[in-house]
Amino acid sequence: MPRALVSAFVLGLLFGVGLVLAGMTDPQRVQGFLDVAGAWDPTLAFVMGAALVVATPLFRIARRREQGVCGTPMMLPSRQAIDRRLVAGSAVFGVGWGLAGFCPGPAIVDMGAGIAGAWWFGGAMVAGMLVYGWLARPPGALQPTRLVPQATQDAE
Amino acid sequence: MTLAPFDAWHALAGGALIGAAAGGLALMNGRLAGISGVVGSLVAGGVDPGWRIAFLAGLVVAPLAWRLWAPFPGIALAPVPVLVVAGLLVGLGTRYGGGCTSGHGVCGLARASPRSLVATLVFMATGALAVFVVRHVAGY
């Protein structure tokens, strides 16, 4: 099996175990962090802080490389636009996150734990992504291979 | 269901593992550990599904691995209709906004991306608003 797949699996496992250890698989804990008017729970701030301390130097090293250690090309996103899509999309995501106390990572881990409610959430999340695909995906946004070649655009 | 008290060491250790996994995926695979992006690409039938499936498989297996040495922590969820509405909003919003807590909140901030900082501030603000309504207005 290619090294890149083994690596991605092990890192997904590590990510998931980190979420469980940190208590992030409990939506109440996440909502507790967002509940600034109630009994505020600082857990998520500690989790994010520690994650940033560890991830920042690793990204700095990765940025200098042309390919990953597994030999696959560096494909980190380069988008920088701060536009209406970013703000509106993030606002909508935040409402869902607060309502359920779930974001995608912990929900998928809870699906693995066999928690029925997480499957309802996960199924709806996939449906929301399909709706996005039908409504809003700009041509080629997720499938660069389908982009119209530059020459064709110029020919018009 | 009572929630265990805040435990800084578990939060820090778990966060460090998350950061190691996110930074590790960039270093090892040259890829960004944005979970909504990973799922969204698979849902859209995007290119290069292999590493994405492997990464998600790791997430799904994590609770099974956890159970080898400790019971999975008990959790309490919102009612199913709320979970469904929330899931739809999360699916739609993360695709429009180009990321979630992992992609913008962890990876983006670790890369000092202003775009991700804006996204993170926005979803934390609307998340806090939603929790305020859920806990202090609707009160379920």
Coordinates of C-alpha atoms in Angstrom, one line a residue:
Chain A
M1 CA 0.0 0.0 0.0
P2 CA 1.4 3.4 -0.9
R3 CA 3.1 5.3 1.9
A4 CA 0.8 8.3 1.5
L5 CA -2.3 6.3 2.3
V6 CA -0.8 4.7 5.4
S7 CA 0.4 8.2 6.5
A8 CA -3.1 9.7 5.9
F9 CA -4.8 6.9 7.8
V10 CA -2.4 7.1 10.8
L11 CA -2.7 10.9 11.0
G12 CA -6.5 10.7 10.8
L13 CA -6.4 8.2 13.7
L14 CA -4.1 10.6 15.6
F15 CA -6.4 13.5 14.9
G16 CA -9.4 11.5 16.1
V17 CA -7.7 10.2 19.3
G18 CA -6.7 13.9 20.0
L19 CA -10.4 14.9 19.7
V20 CA -11.5 12.2 22.1
L21 CA -8.7 12.9 24.6
A22 CA -9.5 16.7 24.5
G23 CA -13.2 16.1 25.2
M24 CA -14.2 17.6 21.8
T25 CA -16.4 14.7 20.9
D26 CA -18.9 15.9 23.5
P27 CA -21.1 18.6 21.9
Q28 CA -21.9 19.9 25.4
R29 CA -18.3 20.8 25.9
V30 CA -18.1 22.7 22.6
Q31 CA -21.3 24.5 23.4
G32 CA -19.9 25.3 26.8
F33 CA -17.0 27.2 25.1
L34 CA -19.5 29.1 23.0
D35 CA -21.8 29.8 25.9
V36 CA -20.3 33.2 26.9
A37 CA -23.4 34.1 28.8
G38 CA -23.5 31.0 30.9
A39 CA -21.1 28.6 32.6
W40 CA -18.2 29.2 30.2
D41 CA -16.0 26.1 29.6
P42 CA -12.4 27.1 28.4
T43 CA -11.6 23.6 27.1
L44 CA -11.8 24.5 23.4
A45 CA -9.4 27.4 23.8
F46 CA -6.8 25.2 25.4
V47 CA -7.3 22.6 22.7
M48 CA -6.9 25.1 19.9
G49 CA -4.0 26.8 21.6
A50 CA -2.0 23.6 22.0
A51 CA -2.9 22.5 18.4
L52 CA -1.5 25.8 17.1
V53 CA 1.7 25.6 19.1
V54 CA 2.4 22.2 17.7
A55 CA 1.1 22.7 14.1
T56 CA 2.7 26.1 13.4
P57 CA 6.4 24.9 13.2
L58 CA 5.3 21.8 11.2
F59 CA 3.6 24.0 8.6
R60 CA 6.6 26.2 8.5
I61 CA 8.8 23.3 7.6
A62 CA 6.2 21.9 5.2
R63 CA 6.0 25.3 3.4
R64 CA 9.7 25.1 2.4
R65 CA 9.3 21.7 0.8
E66 CA 8.1 21.0 -2.8
Q67 CA 6.7 17.6 -1.8
G68 CA 5.6 15.8 1.3
V69 CA 7.9 13.2 3.0
C70 CA 5.7 10.6 1.3
G71 CA 6.7 11.9 -2.1
T72 CA 3.3 13.5 -3.0
P73 CA 3.3 17.2 -4.2
M74 CA 2.7 20.1 -1.8
M75 CA -1.0 21.0 -2.4
L76 CA -1.7 23.4 0.4
P77 CA -4.4 25.9 -0.5
S78 CA -3.3 29.4 -1.5
R79 CA -6.6 31.3 -1.6
Q80 CA -6.4 34.6 0.2
A81 CA -9.6 36.3 -0.7
I82 CA -11.6 37.7 2.2
D83 CA -15.0 38.0 0.5
R84 CA -18.7 37.7 1.0
R85 CA -18.6 33.9 0.4
L86 CA -16.0 33.4 3.2
V87 CA -17.9 35.5 5.7
A88 CA -21.5 34.3 4.8
G89 CA -20.4 30.7 4.6
S90 CA -18.5 30.8 7.9
A91 CA -21.5 32.6 9.6
V92 CA -23.9 29.8 8.4
F93 CA -21.4 27.1 9.5
G94 CA -21.1 28.8 13.0
V95 CA -24.9 28.7 13.5
G96 CA -25.0 25.0 12.8
W97 CA -21.9 24.4 15.0
G98 CA -23.6 26.2 17.9
L99 CA -27.0 24.6 17.4
A100 CA -25.6 21.0 17.6
G101 CA -22.2 21.6 19.2
F102 CA -20.8 19.5 16.3
C103 CA -18.3 20.4 13.7
P104 CA -17.3 17.9 11.0
G105 CA -14.3 16.2 12.8
P106 CA -15.9 15.3 16.1
A107 CA -19.1 14.3 14.3
I108 CA -17.2 11.8 12.2
V109 CA -15.4 10.4 15.3
D110 CA -18.8 10.0 17.0
M111 CA -20.2 8.3 13.9
G112 CA -17.3 5.8 14.3
A113 CA -18.3 5.3 18.0
G114 CA -21.7 4.3 16.7
I115 CA -23.7 7.2 18.1
A116 CA -27.0 7.4 16.2
G117 CA -27.4 11.2 16.5
A118 CA -24.0 11.7 14.9
W119 CA -25.2 9.8 11.9
W120 CA -28.2 12.0 11.6
F121 CA -25.9 15.1 11.7
G122 CA -23.4 13.5 9.3
G123 CA -26.0 12.5 6.8
A124 CA -27.5 16.0 6.9
M125 CA -24.0 17.5 6.5
V126 CA -23.4 15.5 3.4
A127 CA -26.9 16.6 2.1
G128 CA -25.9 20.2 2.8
M129 CA -22.7 19.7 0.7
L130 CA -24.7 18.2 -2.1
V131 CA -27.0 21.2 -2.0
Y132 CA -24.0 23.4 -2.3
G133 CA -22.8 21.5 -5.3
W134 CA -26.1 22.0 -7.1
L135 CA -26.6 25.6 -6.2
A136 CA -23.3 27.3 -5.8
R137 CA -20.2 25.6 -6.9
P138 CA -18.4 27.9 -9.3
P139 CA -17.3 26.0 -12.4
G140 CA -14.2 24.0 -11.6
A141 CA -13.9 25.0 -8.0
L142 CA -13.3 21.5 -6.8
Q143 CA -12.3 19.8 -10.0
P144 CA -9.5 21.8 -11.6
T145 CA -9.3 19.3 -14.4
R146 CA -12.7 20.6 -15.7
L147 CA -11.5 24.2 -16.0
V148 CA -11.8 25.7 -19.4
P149 CA -8.3 25.9 -20.9
Q150 CA -6.9 29.5 -21.0
A151 CA -6.5 29.4 -24.8
T152 CA -10.2 28.6 -25.3
Q153 CA -11.2 31.6 -23.1
D154 CA -8.9 33.9 -25.0
A155 CA -10.3 32.7 -28.3
E156 CA -13.7 34.2 -27.5
Chain B
M1 CA -25.8 13.6 31.8
T2 CA -23.2 15.5 33.8
L3 CA -20.1 16.8 32.2
A4 CA -16.7 16.1 33.7
P5 CA -15.1 19.3 35.1
F6 CA -12.7 21.2 32.9
D7 CA -9.4 19.4 32.7
A8 CA -6.6 21.6 31.2
W9 CA -4.1 18.7 30.8
H10 CA -6.4 16.6 28.8
A11 CA -7.3 19.6 26.7
L12 CA -3.7 20.5 26.1
A13 CA -2.6 16.9 25.3
G14 CA -5.5 16.3 23.0
G15 CA -4.9 19.7 21.3
A16 CA -1.2 18.8 20.8
L17 CA -2.2 15.5 19.1
I18 CA -4.6 17.4 16.8
G19 CA -1.9 19.9 15.9
A20 CA 0.6 17.1 15.3
A21 CA -1.8 15.3 13.0
A22 CA -2.7 18.5 11.1
G23 CA 0.9 19.6 10.7
G24 CA 2.0 16.0 10.0
L25 CA -0.5 15.7 7.1
A26 CA 1.1 18.9 5.6
L27 CA 4.6 17.6 6.1
M28 CA 4.1 14.0 5.2
N29 CA 1.4 14.2 2.5
G30 CA 1.5 17.9 1.4
R31 CA -2.2 18.1 2.2
L32 CA -4.4 20.3 4.4
A33 CA -6.3 18.6 7.2
G34 CA -9.5 20.5 6.7
I35 CA -12.2 17.9 7.5
S36 CA -15.1 19.7 5.8
G37 CA -12.8 20.1 2.7
V38 CA -11.9 16.4 2.8
V39 CA -15.6 15.3 3.0
G40 CA -16.7 18.0 0.6
S41 CA -14.3 16.9 -2.1
L42 CA -15.4 13.3 -1.8
V43 CA -19.0 14.3 -1.9
A44 CA -18.4 16.3 -5.0
G45 CA -16.5 13.5 -6.7
G46 CA -13.2 15.5 -6.8
V47 CA -9.8 14.2 -7.9
D48 CA -7.4 12.3 -5.6
P49 CA -9.9 10.6 -3.3
G50 CA -7.4 8.1 -1.9
W51 CA -5.7 10.0 0.9
R52 CA -9.0 11.6 1.8
I53 CA -10.7 8.2 2.3
A54 CA -7.7 7.0 4.3
F55 CA -7.7 10.1 6.6
L56 CA -11.5 9.8 7.2
A57 CA -11.0 6.1 7.9
G58 CA -8.5 7.0 10.6
L59 CA -11.0 9.4 12.2
V60 CA -13.8 6.7 12.2
V61 CA -11.5 4.1 13.7
A62 CA -10.2 6.4 16.4
P63 CA -13.0 5.6 18.9
L64 CA -12.5 1.9 18.3
A65 CA -8.8 2.3 19.1
W66 CA -9.7 4.4 22.1
R67 CA -11.9 1.7 23.5
L68 CA -8.9 -0.7 23.6
W69 CA -7.7 1.1 26.7
A70 CA -10.6 3.3 28.0
P71 CA -14.3 3.6 27.7
F72 CA -15.5 6.1 25.1
P73 CA -16.6 9.2 27.0
G74 CA -20.4 9.5 27.5
I75 CA -21.9 12.4 25.6
A76 CA -25.3 14.1 25.3
L77 CA -26.7 15.3 21.9
A78 CA -29.3 17.7 20.8
P79 CA -32.7 16.3 19.6
V80 CA -32.6 14.7 16.1
P81 CA -34.5 17.5 14.3
V82 CA -31.9 20.0 15.6
L83 CA -29.0 17.8 14.6
V84 CA -30.5 17.5 11.1
V85 CA -30.9 21.3 10.7
A86 CA -27.5 21.9 12.2
G87 CA -25.9 19.3 9.8
L88 CA -27.4 21.0 6.8
L89 CA -26.1 24.4 7.9
V90 CA -22.6 23.0 8.6
G91 CA -22.5 21.2 5.2
L92 CA -23.6 24.2 3.3
G93 CA -21.7 26.8 5.3
T94 CA -18.4 25.0 5.3
R95 CA -18.4 24.6 1.5
Y96 CA -19.3 28.3 1.0
G97 CA -16.8 29.4 3.6
G98 CA -14.1 27.0 2.4
G99 CA -13.4 25.4 5.8
C100 CA -14.4 24.6 9.3
T101 CA -12.8 24.5 12.8
S102 CA -9.9 22.3 11.5
G103 CA -9.2 23.9 8.1
H104 CA -9.6 27.5 9.2
G105 CA -9.4 27.2 13.0
V106 CA -6.3 25.0 13.3
C107 CA -4.5 24.8 9.9
G108 CA -5.3 28.3 8.7
L109 CA -4.4 30.0 12.0
A110 CA -1.2 27.9 12.2
R111 CA -0.3 29.2 8.7
A112 CA -1.1 32.8 9.8
S113 CA -3.8 33.2 7.1
P114 CA -5.8 36.4 7.5
R115 CA -8.6 34.7 5.6
S116 CA -8.8 31.9 8.1
L117 CA -8.6 34.4 11.0
V118 CA -11.7 36.2 9.7
A119 CA -13.5 32.9 9.1
T120 CA -12.7 31.7 12.6
L121 CA -13.9 34.9 14.3
V122 CA -17.1 34.8 12.2
F123 CA -18.0 31.2 13.0
M124 CA -17.2 31.6 16.7
A125 CA -19.4 34.7 16.9
T126 CA -22.4 33.1 15.1
G127 CA -21.8 29.9 17.1
A128 CA -21.9 31.9 20.3
L129 CA -25.1 33.5 19.1
A130 CA -26.7 30.1 18.3
V131 CA -25.7 28.7 21.7
F132 CA -27.2 31.8 23.4
V133 CA -30.5 31.1 21.7
V134 CA -30.4 27.4 22.4
R135 CA -29.4 27.6 26.0
H136 CA -30.9 30.9 27.2
V137 CA -33.9 31.6 24.9
A138 CA -35.2 28.2 23.7
G139 CA -33.7 26.4 26.7
Y140 CA -33.8 22.8 25.7

